[in-house]
mmCIF file of C-alpha atoms in Angstrom:
data_model
loop_
_atom_site.group_PDB
_atom_site.id
_atom_site.type_symbol
_atom_site.label_atom_id
_atom_site.label_comp_id
_atom_site.label_asym_id
_atom_site.label_seq_id
_atom_site.Cartn_x
_atom_site.Cartn_y
_atom_site.Cartn_z
ATOM 1 C CA MET A 1010 0.000 0.000 0.000
ATOM 2 C CA LYS A 1011 1.300 3.441 -0.901
ATOM 3 C CA THR A 1012 0.880 6.526 1.271
ATOM 4 C CA ALA A 1013 0.335 10.055 0.003
ATOM 5 C CA ILE A 1014 -0.306 13.379 1.690
ATOM 6 C CA LEU A 1015 -2.675 16.001 0.292
ATOM 7 C CA PHE A 1016 -2.028 19.501 1.626
ATOM 8 C CA SER A 1017 -5.121 21.697 2.005
ATOM 9 C CA GLY A 1018 -5.573 25.020 0.275
ATOM 10 C CA GLN A 1019 -6.726 28.422 1.405
ATOM 11 C CA GLY A 1020 -10.262 28.381 2.747
ATOM 12 C CA ALA A 1021 -9.644 25.382 5.006
ATOM 13 C CA GLN A 1022 -8.071 27.521 7.743
ATOM 14 C CA TYR A 1023 -9.628 27.908 11.181
ATOM 15 C CA VAL A 1024 -8.758 29.608 14.465
ATOM 16 C CA ASN A 1025 -6.146 27.707 16.511
ATOM 17 C CA MET A 1026 -5.392 25.545 13.485
ATOM 18 C CA GLY A 1027 -2.833 22.893 14.427
ATOM 19 C CA LEU A 1028 -2.068 24.335 17.851
ATOM 20 C CA ASP A 1029 -3.597 21.453 19.822
ATOM 21 C CA PHE A 1030 -0.915 19.301 18.211
ATOM 22 C CA ILE A 1031 2.027 21.692 17.815
ATOM 23 C CA GLU A 1032 1.961 23.107 21.347
ATOM 24 C CA ASN A 1033 2.271 19.606 22.795
ATOM 25 C CA VAL A 1034 5.393 18.705 20.802
ATOM 26 C CA PRO A 1035 8.451 20.685 22.036
ATOM 27 C CA GLU A 1036 10.475 20.243 18.842
ATOM 28 C CA LEU A 1037 7.607 21.642 16.789
ATOM 29 C CA LYS A 1038 7.290 24.694 19.038
ATOM 30 C CA HIS A 1039 11.009 25.346 18.611
ATOM 31 C CA LYS A 1040 10.805 24.981 14.838
ATOM 32 C CA LEU A 1041 7.729 27.230 14.752
ATOM 33 C CA GLU A 1042 9.742 29.947 16.500
ATOM 34 C CA SER A 1043 12.472 29.721 13.874
ATOM 35 C CA TYR A 1044 9.879 29.909 11.085
ATOM 36 C CA ALA A 1045 8.296 32.941 12.762
ATOM 37 C CA ALA A 1046 11.677 34.673 12.689
ATOM 38 C CA ILE A 1047 12.092 33.962 8.962
ATOM 39 C CA LEU A 1048 8.622 35.317 8.210
ATOM 40 C CA ASP A 1049 8.833 38.152 10.756
ATOM 41 C CA LEU A 1050 5.351 37.159 11.918
ATOM 42 C CA ASP A 1051 3.952 36.306 15.344
ATOM 43 C CA ILE A 1052 2.634 32.948 14.158
ATOM 44 C CA LEU A 1053 1.253 31.756 17.499
ATOM 45 C CA SER A 1054 -0.679 34.971 18.043
ATOM 46 C CA HIS A 1055 -1.971 35.086 14.465
ATOM 47 C CA LEU A 1056 -3.208 31.492 14.589
ATOM 48 C CA LYS A 1057 -5.426 32.515 17.502
ATOM 49 C CA ASP A 1058 -6.736 35.660 15.781
ATOM 50 C CA GLU A 1059 -9.856 35.153 13.628
ATOM 51 C CA THR A 1060 -9.247 38.346 11.653
ATOM 52 C CA LYS A 1061 -5.620 37.560 10.871
ATOM 53 C CA ILE A 1062 -6.119 33.907 9.994
ATOM 54 C CA ASN A 1063 -8.777 34.797 7.408
ATOM 55 C CA ASP A 1064 -6.721 37.579 5.785
ATOM 56 C CA THR A 1065 -4.743 36.204 2.829
ATOM 57 C CA ARG A 1066 -1.650 38.156 3.935
ATOM 58 C CA TYR A 1067 -1.491 35.871 6.980
ATOM 59 C CA THR A 1068 -3.566 32.856 5.937
ATOM 60 C CA GLN A 1069 -1.011 31.737 3.396
ATOM 61 C CA PRO A 1070 2.139 31.622 5.569
ATOM 62 C CA LEU A 1071 0.152 30.327 8.555
ATOM 63 C CA MET A 1072 -1.290 27.390 6.623
ATOM 64 C CA VAL A 1073 2.003 26.462 4.994
ATOM 65 C CA VAL A 1074 3.854 26.600 8.331
ATOM 66 C CA VAL A 1075 1.309 24.346 10.044
ATOM 67 C CA GLU A 1076 1.351 21.875 7.159
ATOM 68 C CA MET A 1077 5.153 21.807 7.091
ATOM 69 C CA LEU A 1078 5.419 21.262 10.837
ATOM 70 C CA ILE A 1079 2.928 18.404 10.988
ATOM 71 C CA HIS A 1080 4.456 16.797 7.900
ATOM 72 C CA ASP A 1081 7.961 16.887 9.370
ATOM 73 C CA TYR A 1082 6.753 15.418 12.639
ATOM 74 C CA LEU A 1083 5.016 12.527 10.886
ATOM 75 C CA VAL A 1084 8.170 11.807 8.913
ATOM 76 C CA SER A 1085 10.276 11.940 12.093
ATOM 77 C CA GLN A 1086 7.961 9.330 13.604
ATOM 78 C CA GLY A 1087 8.661 6.929 10.760
ATOM 79 C CA LEU A 1088 5.724 7.508 8.428
ATOM 80 C CA LYS A 1089 6.822 6.485 4.943
ATOM 81 C CA ILE A 1090 5.327 8.752 2.316
ATOM 82 C CA ASP A 1091 5.392 7.886 -1.369
ATOM 83 C CA GLY A 1092 4.088 11.112 -2.843
ATOM 84 C CA TYR A 1093 2.406 14.452 -2.326
ATOM 85 C CA ALA A 1094 -0.255 16.682 -3.796
ATOM 86 C CA GLY A 1095 -1.387 20.125 -2.758
ATOM 87 C CA PHE A 1096 -4.630 21.922 -3.490
ATOM 88 C CA SER A 1097 -3.863 25.484 -4.631
ATOM 89 C CA LEU A 1098 -1.871 27.035 -1.756
ATOM 90 C CA GLY A 1099 -1.176 23.530 -0.435
ATOM 91 C CA GLU A 1100 1.080 22.855 -3.411
ATOM 92 C CA PHE A 1101 3.711 25.104 -1.814
ATOM 93 C CA ALA A 1102 3.820 22.850 1.249
ATOM 94 C CA GLY A 1103 4.063 19.988 -1.246
ATOM 95 C CA LEU A 1104 7.036 21.627 -2.979
ATOM 96 C CA TYR A 1105 8.805 21.725 0.379
ATOM 97 C CA ALA A 1106 7.819 18.219 1.464
ATOM 98 C CA ALA A 1107 8.863 16.667 -1.857
ATOM 99 C CA GLY A 1108 12.250 18.373 -1.622
ATOM 100 C CA PHE A 1109 12.071 21.008 -4.348
ATOM 101 C CA TYR A 1110 12.808 23.841 -1.906
ATOM 102 C CA GLU A 1111 14.440 24.204 1.493
ATOM 103 C CA ALA A 1112 12.203 25.326 4.355
ATOM 104 C CA GLU A 1113 13.598 28.852 4.609
ATOM 105 C CA ASN A 1114 13.228 29.471 0.891
ATOM 106 C CA ILE A 1115 9.683 28.156 0.559
ATOM 107 C CA LEU A 1116 8.679 30.351 3.511
ATOM 108 C CA LYS A 1117 10.177 33.420 1.852
ATOM 109 C CA ILE A 1118 8.416 32.574 -1.409
ATOM 110 C CA ILE A 1119 5.039 32.039 0.266
ATOM 111 C CA ASN A 1120 5.451 35.225 2.299
ATOM 112 C CA MET A 1121 6.024 37.199 -0.894
ATOM 113 C CA ARG A 1122 3.089 35.423 -2.555
ATOM 114 C CA ALA A 1123 0.840 36.500 0.316
ATOM 115 C CA LYS A 1124 1.991 40.113 0.076
ATOM 116 C CA LEU A 1125 1.528 40.251 -3.681
ATOM 117 C CA MET A 1126 -1.915 38.662 -3.552
ATOM 118 C CA GLN A 1127 -2.985 40.992 -0.763
ATOM 119 C CA GLU A 1128 -1.939 43.953 -2.899
ATOM 120 C CA ALA A 1129 -3.855 42.537 -5.865
ATOM 121 C CA SER A 1130 -6.914 41.934 -3.668
ATOM 122 C CA THR A 1131 -6.776 45.504 -2.366
ATOM 123 C CA LEU A 1132 -6.563 46.863 -5.897
ATOM 124 C CA ASN A 1133 -9.362 44.603 -7.169
ATOM 125 C CA PRO A 1134 -11.505 43.316 -4.258
ATOM 126 C CA GLY A 1135 -12.869 39.909 -5.129
ATOM 127 C CA ALA A 1136 -14.465 36.696 -3.978
ATOM 128 C CA MET A 1137 -14.801 33.015 -4.831
ATOM 129 C CA ALA A 1138 -17.725 30.606 -4.728
ATOM 130 C CA ALA A 1139 -18.301 26.873 -5.149
ATOM 131 C CA ILE A 1140 -21.026 25.737 -7.541
ATOM 132 C CA LEU A 1141 -22.320 22.183 -7.100
ATOM 133 C CA SER A 1142 -24.320 19.919 -9.404
ATOM 134 C CA LEU A 1143 -24.218 22.017 -12.550
ATOM 135 C CA SER A 1144 -22.178 21.018 -15.590
ATOM 136 C CA ASP A 1145 -18.968 22.901 -16.344
ATOM 137 C CA ASP A 1146 -20.517 24.245 -19.547
ATOM 138 C CA VAL A 1147 -23.442 25.737 -17.666
ATOM 139 C CA VAL A 1148 -21.240 27.380 -15.026
ATOM 140 C CA GLU A 1149 -18.906 28.761 -17.681
ATOM 141 C CA ALA A 1150 -21.907 30.194 -19.522
ATOM 142 C CA ILE A 1151 -23.179 31.790 -16.299
ATOM 143 C CA CYS A 1152 -19.807 33.446 -15.735
ATOM 144 C CA LYS A 1153 -19.790 34.792 -19.267
ATOM 145 C CA GLU A 1154 -23.359 36.053 -18.968
ATOM 146 C CA VAL A 1155 -22.855 38.086 -15.776
ATOM 147 C CA SER A 1156 -19.348 39.380 -16.519
ATOM 148 C CA THR A 1157 -18.665 42.928 -17.672
ATOM 149 C CA PRO A 1158 -15.336 44.617 -18.473
ATOM 150 C CA ASN A 1159 -15.273 46.095 -14.966
ATOM 151 C CA ASP A 1160 -16.730 43.103 -13.090
ATOM 152 C CA LEU A 1161 -15.339 39.802 -14.278
ATOM 153 C CA VAL A 1162 -15.988 36.283 -12.986
ATOM 154 C CA VAL A 1163 -14.408 33.112 -14.388
ATOM 155 C CA ALA A 1164 -14.375 29.375 -13.787
ATOM 156 C CA ALA A 1165 -11.287 28.923 -11.616
ATOM 157 C CA ASN A 1166 -10.985 25.444 -10.088
ATOM 158 C CA TYR A 1167 -12.392 22.348 -11.762
ATOM 159 C CA ASN A 1168 -12.487 20.226 -8.614
ATOM 160 C CA SER A 1169 -14.564 17.302 -9.862
ATOM 161 C CA ASP A 1170 -17.591 16.520 -11.995
ATOM 162 C CA GLY A 1171 -20.332 18.744 -10.708
ATOM 163 C CA GLN A 1172 -18.105 20.894 -8.498
ATOM 164 C CA LEU A 1173 -16.571 24.019 -9.959
ATOM 165 C CA VAL A 1174 -15.193 27.057 -8.144
ATOM 166 C CA ILE A 1175 -15.659 30.494 -9.677
ATOM 167 C CA SER A 1176 -13.611 33.609 -8.958
ATOM 168 C CA GLY A 1177 -13.860 37.313 -9.737
ATOM 169 C CA SER A 1178 -15.169 40.623 -8.495
ATOM 170 C CA LYS A 1179 -17.515 40.469 -5.524
ATOM 171 C CA LYS A 1180 -20.395 41.827 -7.572
ATOM 172 C CA ALA A 1181 -19.930 39.383 -10.440
ATOM 173 C CA VAL A 1182 -19.454 36.365 -8.182
ATOM 174 C CA GLN A 1183 -22.649 37.150 -6.286
ATOM 175 C CA LEU A 1184 -24.573 37.555 -9.537
ATOM 176 C CA ALA A 1185 -23.198 34.217 -10.741
ATOM 177 C CA VAL A 1186 -24.159 32.524 -7.469
ATOM 178 C CA ASP A 1187 -27.721 33.850 -7.719
ATOM 179 C CA LEU A 1188 -28.042 32.751 -11.336
ATOM 180 C CA ALA A 1189 -26.579 29.320 -10.580
ATOM 181 C CA LYS A 1190 -29.261 28.785 -7.946
ATOM 182 C CA GLU A 1191 -31.936 29.788 -10.460
ATOM 183 C CA LYS A 1192 -30.543 27.215 -12.882
ATOM 184 C CA GLY A 1193 -30.783 24.430 -10.326
ATOM 185 C CA ALA A 1194 -27.438 24.295 -8.572
ATOM 186 C CA ARG A 1195 -27.702 22.050 -5.512
ATOM 187 C CA ARG A 1196 -25.428 24.478 -3.685
ATOM 188 C CA ALA A 1197 -23.832 27.786 -4.629
ATOM 189 C CA MET A 1198 -21.826 29.085 -1.714
ATOM 190 C CA MET A 1199 -19.304 31.835 -1.111
ATOM 191 C CA LEU A 1200 -15.897 30.603 0.057
ATOM 192 C CA ASN A 1201 -13.893 31.771 3.056
ATOM 193 C CA VAL A 1202 -11.208 33.597 1.087
ATOM 194 C CA SER A 1203 -10.295 37.270 0.861
ATOM 195 C CA GLY A 1204 -9.674 37.700 -2.852
ATOM 196 C CA ALA A 1205 -10.349 36.639 -6.426
ATOM 197 C CA PHE A 1206 -7.722 33.921 -6.455
ATOM 198 C CA HIS A 1207 -7.075 31.857 -9.620
ATOM 199 C CA SER A 1208 -8.565 34.639 -11.725
ATOM 200 C CA PRO A 1209 -7.199 37.298 -14.114
ATOM 201 C CA TYR A 1210 -7.175 39.695 -11.161
ATOM 202 C CA MET A 1211 -4.107 37.811 -9.877
ATOM 203 C CA LYS A 1212 -2.140 38.019 -13.140
ATOM 204 C CA ASP A 1213 0.258 40.775 -12.033
ATOM 205 C CA ALA A 1214 0.841 39.059 -8.685
ATOM 206 C CA GLY A 1215 1.686 35.829 -10.484
ATOM 207 C CA SER A 1216 4.164 37.524 -12.809
ATOM 208 C CA SER A 1217 5.902 39.252 -9.899
ATOM 209 C CA LEU A 1218 6.042 36.029 -7.870
ATOM 210 C CA LYS A 1219 7.636 34.169 -10.776
ATOM 211 C CA LEU A 1220 10.433 36.714 -10.929
ATOM 212 C CA TYR A 1221 10.925 36.570 -7.157
ATOM 213 C CA ALA A 1222 10.992 32.757 -7.026
ATOM 214 C CA GLU A 1223 13.774 32.665 -9.605
ATOM 215 C CA ASN A 1224 16.122 33.981 -6.886
ATOM 216 C CA PHE A 1225 15.919 30.673 -4.998
ATOM 217 C CA LYS A 1226 17.599 27.384 -5.793
ATOM 218 C CA LEU A 1227 15.264 24.684 -7.057
ATOM 219 C CA HIS A 1228 16.340 21.115 -6.305
ATOM 220 C CA ASP A 1229 15.515 17.778 -7.848
ATOM 221 C CA ALA A 1230 12.920 16.271 -5.523
ATOM 222 C CA HIS A 1231 13.364 13.156 -3.386
ATOM 223 C CA LYS A 1232 9.643 12.349 -3.558
ATOM 224 C CA VAL A 1233 7.071 12.785 -6.287
ATOM 225 C CA LEU A 1234 4.668 15.721 -6.266
ATOM 226 C CA TYR A 1235 1.491 15.580 -8.356
ATOM 227 C CA ALA A 1236 0.820 18.978 -9.914
ATOM 228 C CA ASN A 1237 -2.588 20.428 -9.162
ATOM 229 C CA THR A 1238 -2.933 21.901 -12.647
ATOM 230 C CA THR A 1239 -2.214 18.721 -14.638
ATOM 231 C CA ALA A 1240 -2.303 15.857 -12.082
ATOM 232 C CA MET A 1241 1.012 14.768 -13.599
ATOM 233 C CA PRO A 1242 3.928 13.675 -11.391
ATOM 234 C CA LEU A 1243 6.829 16.079 -10.876
ATOM 235 C CA LYS A 1244 10.174 14.912 -9.562
ATOM 236 C CA LYS A 1245 12.781 16.733 -11.597
ATOM 237 C CA LYS A 1246 13.182 20.448 -12.103
ATOM 238 C CA MET A 1247 10.643 20.514 -14.905
ATOM 239 C CA PHE A 1248 9.033 23.862 -14.199
#
């Protein structure tokens, strides 16, 4: 039997996330302190703060730190892991766990990602929503119907048959949610995120992050990571 770890993405965060585990393992508390110094963030305090943990500027580094810490502890206890996958933000924890980046470097990259996405979200406030039980074609058509040049919404995450996440301006996403319900969606719900992630509103942030990430050494991995865009395995420096 093979074992894999799937790292969660943004939206799965919650107050005190991971602390019931981390605070009872001395080596994890020590490592958390070193990560806090790299990030220049009060991680323990922010994990207990509902406002901070739901703000993308802090959500991103907080989630990646918790995922890294718990992963490393499981490995130290002898868990043999054959591969990794990460949903959206979780792929960065996967890049670390698989061995593509050292801990300090992935933390610096994710910290910059959070800053850039916060700036993009401030410039173009947005939202995301999950649409269930409608076909991809129908959801795509809804997005096209309600979008305008100033208020865009697009299909962002094709999670599974009958579950598609949309992303865009707050106005356009809400219009799309309302229309999806009219067209028979079993559920159409806003997600707990603070921006229009995976949408054209993040294009400039993505370009800037790419340039920043090129400053850090990328290693050949020691474990396979399945890319969340293609589901294909990555082990060499192929990206």
